Tab-separated table of C-alpha atoms in Angstrom:
chain	number	residue	atom	x	y	z
A	1	MET	CA	102.181	190.598	31.732
A	2	LYS	CA	101.144	192.676	28.706
A	3	HIS	CA	103.437	195.524	29.848
A	4	GLU	CA	106.382	193.090	30.137
A	5	ILE	CA	105.798	191.816	26.606
A	6	THR	CA	105.560	195.368	25.248
A	7	THR	CA	108.741	196.351	27.106
A	8	TYR	CA	110.589	193.313	25.773
A	9	ASN	CA	109.421	193.981	22.208
A	10	THR	CA	110.534	197.614	22.449
A	11	LYS	CA	113.972	196.608	23.718
A	12	LYS	CA	114.238	193.908	21.068
A	13	ALA	CA	113.457	196.400	18.288
A	14	MET	CA	116.196	198.707	19.548
A	15	ALA	CA	118.582	195.760	19.868
A	16	ASP	CA	117.906	194.647	16.306
A	17	SER	CA	118.513	198.181	15.102
A	18	LEU	CA	121.820	198.446	16.980
A	19	LYS	CA	122.964	195.103	15.585
A	20	LYS	CA	122.073	196.259	12.058
A	21	PHE	CA	124.171	199.415	12.460
A	22	MET	CA	127.057	197.475	14.039
A	23	ARG	CA	127.421	195.498	10.815
A	24	VAL	CA	128.327	198.651	8.909
A	25	LYS	CA	129.987	201.059	11.355
A	26	PRO	CA	131.907	201.221	14.650
A	27	LEU	CA	129.872	201.295	17.855
A	28	SER	CA	131.304	204.696	18.776
A	29	LYS	CA	129.818	206.144	15.557
A	30	ILE	CA	126.286	204.845	16.176
A	31	THR	CA	123.934	207.362	17.740
A	32	VAL	CA	120.759	207.065	19.753
A	33	SER	CA	119.125	209.251	17.086
A	34	GLU	CA	119.870	206.661	14.406
A	35	ILE	CA	118.472	203.836	16.502
A	36	ILE	CA	115.236	205.599	17.403
A	37	ALA	CA	114.696	206.795	13.828
A	38	ASP	CA	115.230	203.255	12.567
A	39	CYS	CA	112.742	201.889	15.130
A	40	GLY	CA	110.198	204.683	14.754
A	41	MET	CA	110.499	205.568	18.457
A	42	ASN	CA	111.340	208.698	20.361
A	43	ARG	CA	114.387	209.569	22.445
A	44	LYS	CA	112.418	209.385	25.696
A	45	THR	CA	111.504	205.754	24.957
A	46	PHE	CA	115.153	204.845	24.432
A	47	TYR	CA	116.280	206.474	27.691
A	48	TYR	CA	113.368	204.974	29.587
A	49	HIS	CA	114.819	201.530	28.834
A	50	PHE	CA	118.569	202.153	28.537
A	51	LYS	CA	121.079	204.564	30.019
A	52	ASP	CA	123.104	204.597	26.806
A	53	ILE	CA	124.052	202.505	23.785
A	54	TYR	CA	126.473	200.444	25.902
A	55	ALA	CA	123.614	199.451	28.216
A	56	LEU	CA	121.661	198.332	25.144
A	57	LEU	CA	124.658	196.297	23.990
A	58	LYS	CA	124.915	194.647	27.429
A	59	TRP	CA	121.208	193.798	27.275
A	60	ILE	CA	121.753	192.163	23.889
A	61	LEU	CA	124.602	190.037	25.229
A	62	GLU	CA	122.608	189.066	28.315
A	63	GLN	CA	119.462	188.179	26.405
A	64	GLU	CA	121.092	186.264	23.618
A	65	ALA	CA	123.805	184.389	25.422
A	66	ILE	CA	124.427	184.700	29.112
A	67	GLU	CA	120.840	184.320	30.317
A	68	VAL	CA	120.517	181.143	28.269
A	69	VAL	CA	123.809	179.822	29.652
A	70	LYS	CA	122.511	180.325	33.189
A	71	ARG	CA	119.695	177.864	32.465
A	72	PHE	CA	122.091	174.986	31.828
A	73	ASP	CA	123.061	172.548	34.571
A	74	LEU	CA	126.743	173.384	34.428
A	75	LEU	CA	127.879	170.421	36.481
A	76	SER	CA	126.205	167.794	34.326
A	77	VAL	CA	126.489	169.345	30.846
A	78	PRO	CA	129.445	171.759	30.835
A	79	GLU	CA	130.305	170.700	27.276
A	80	GLU	CA	126.938	171.995	26.061
A	81	VAL	CA	127.401	175.300	27.885
A	82	ILE	CA	130.879	175.904	26.507
A	83	ALA	CA	129.806	174.827	23.013
A	84	PHE	CA	126.818	177.189	23.215
A	85	ILE	CA	129.062	180.094	24.234
A	86	ILE	CA	131.581	179.409	21.474
A	87	ASP	CA	128.815	179.073	18.887
A	88	TYR	CA	127.230	182.308	20.087
A	89	VAL	CA	130.569	184.086	19.774
A	90	ASN	CA	131.028	182.670	16.254
A	91	ALA	CA	127.557	183.803	15.191
A	92	ASN	CA	127.990	187.287	16.657
A	93	LYS	CA	131.640	188.066	15.942
A	94	HIS	CA	130.749	191.260	14.103
A	95	ILE	CA	128.860	192.625	17.131
A	96	LEU	CA	131.524	191.578	19.619
A	97	SER	CA	134.403	192.851	17.479
A	98	CYS	CA	132.634	196.153	16.916
A	99	ALA	CA	132.111	196.539	20.662
A	100	TYR	CA	135.710	195.549	21.391
A	101	ASP	CA	137.100	198.024	18.854
A	102	SER	CA	135.022	200.824	20.378
A	103	ILE	CA	135.417	200.191	24.096
A	104	GLY	CA	138.564	198.073	24.475
A	105	ARG	CA	139.428	194.822	26.197
A	106	GLU	CA	138.821	195.811	29.824
A	107	GLU	CA	135.399	197.289	29.169
A	108	MET	CA	134.489	194.303	27.007
A	109	LYS	CA	135.440	192.003	29.875
A	110	GLN	CA	133.034	193.906	32.098
A	111	PHE	CA	130.178	193.052	29.740
A	112	PHE	CA	130.913	189.371	30.273
A	113	TYR	CA	132.133	189.482	33.841
A	114	ALA	CA	129.003	189.854	35.963
A	115	ASP	CA	127.120	187.092	34.198
A	116	LEU	CA	130.078	184.745	33.884
A	117	GLN	CA	130.694	185.283	37.577
A	118	GLY	CA	127.255	183.835	38.307
A	119	VAL	CA	127.979	180.842	36.085
A	120	THR	CA	131.364	180.250	37.726
A	121	GLN	CA	129.859	180.681	41.192
A	122	SER	CA	127.299	177.983	40.448
A	123	ILE	CA	130.078	175.562	39.445
A	124	VAL	CA	132.070	176.222	42.620
A	125	ASP	CA	128.990	176.003	44.852
A	126	GLY	CA	127.869	172.818	43.091
A	127	VAL	CA	131.226	171.124	43.619
A	128	CYS	CA	131.171	172.066	47.313
A	129	THR	CA	127.626	170.756	47.734
A	130	GLU	CA	128.159	167.519	45.791
A	131	ASN	CA	131.342	166.705	47.685
A	132	ASN	CA	130.165	168.019	51.074
A	133	LEU	CA	133.068	170.468	51.248
A	134	SER	CA	133.025	173.397	53.631
A	135	VAL	CA	135.444	175.937	52.182
A	136	ASP	CA	136.113	179.475	53.391
A	137	ASP	CA	133.927	182.014	51.552
A	138	ASN	CA	136.906	184.304	50.877
A	139	PHE	CA	138.734	181.467	49.143
A	140	LYS	CA	135.664	180.561	47.076
A	141	GLU	CA	135.291	184.219	46.085
A	142	LEU	CA	138.922	184.299	44.947
A	143	LEU	CA	138.470	181.069	42.992
A	144	VAL	CA	135.322	182.371	41.291
A	145	SER	CA	137.095	185.608	40.387
A	146	PHE	CA	140.087	183.712	38.997
A	147	TYR	CA	138.008	181.477	36.732
A	148	THR	CA	135.677	184.299	35.697
A	149	GLU	CA	138.634	186.386	34.559
A	150	ALA	CA	140.027	183.407	32.671
A	151	LEU	CA	136.740	182.602	30.907
A	152	ALA	CA	136.063	186.242	29.998
A	153	GLY	CA	139.592	186.570	28.624
A	154	MET	CA	139.251	183.358	26.623
A	155	LEU	CA	135.967	184.525	25.080
A	156	ILE	CA	137.539	187.792	24.015
A	157	ASP	CA	140.621	186.072	22.608
A	158	TYR	CA	138.411	183.633	20.739
A	159	PHE	CA	136.427	186.233	18.825
A	160	LYS	CA	139.382	188.561	18.284
A	161	TYR	CA	142.024	185.940	17.446
A	162	GLU	CA	139.963	182.939	16.363
A	163	GLN	CA	142.779	181.403	14.358
A	164	ARG	CA	144.604	180.641	17.624
A	165	TYR	CA	142.004	178.069	18.672
A	166	ASP	CA	140.165	175.285	16.940
A	167	ARG	CA	136.543	175.316	18.208
A	168	ASN	CA	136.440	171.668	19.243
A	169	ASP	CA	139.899	171.741	20.833
A	170	LEU	CA	139.002	174.869	22.764
A	171	ILE	CA	135.813	173.306	24.112
A	172	ARG	CA	137.584	170.083	25.024
A	173	HIS	CA	140.450	171.879	26.796
A	174	ILE	CA	138.201	174.240	28.764
A	175	ILE	CA	136.060	171.332	29.937
A	176	PHE	CA	139.141	169.359	30.941
A	177	ILE	CA	140.469	172.301	32.956
A	178	LEU	CA	137.157	172.970	34.716
A	179	LYS	CA	136.396	169.324	35.509
A	180	LYS	CA	139.869	168.530	36.788
A	181	SER	CA	140.930	171.705	38.506
A	182	ILE	CA	137.936	173.088	40.416
A	183	PRO	CA	137.100	169.893	42.359
A	184	ASN	CA	140.802	169.262	43.069
A	185	ILE	CA	141.406	172.816	44.250
A	186	LEU	CA	138.349	172.840	46.509
A	187	THR	CA	139.144	169.402	47.946
A	188	ALA	CA	142.753	170.408	48.632
A	189	LYS	CA	141.609	173.614	50.327
A	190	TYR	CA	139.045	171.677	52.392
A	191	ASN	CA	141.714	169.158	53.479
A	192	GLU	CA	144.135	171.944	54.331
A	193	SER	CA	141.489	173.742	56.426
A	194	SER	CA	140.565	170.529	58.236
A	195	LYS	CA	144.142	170.139	59.467
A	196	GLU	CA	144.278	173.615	60.999
């Protein structure tokens, strides 16, 4: 337990340092040397915990946003989850924009994708369980991929082009889409499969 706390504190110090540098310069211009000097650590410590600066950035995103989102009951409080994500993006625009400017849209989507995929999968699985629907795994995988891509793209558009969306409208529209479309799609697929 003590080792886990020490490891977390070490990673957190490096994360705080990276975030500090991201406020003043592009991600591609930040070096491991700057981070370790700022934290009073050595290079070996950095590479023990992270493969590179991008891995540290992914850890930051996971710790601060996605891991918390996973704790929500997405079927009963999706509004809270979406609001939390939007508020996180608002509070961390400088970090996300810096990362986007350095690595581009597709790489940025990859930072969100794996974790959002788990969130989306839980929604799809929950709808199937609650409605006693037996749907082909390949179809569910396609549906999860479709919605994950959409959510990741929306998050990126929101922090890059915020003026396109009002926060409350965006939350309301996303919730409407998720609540209406996923159960309807899965029910329709279940009914179609039952006829075959």
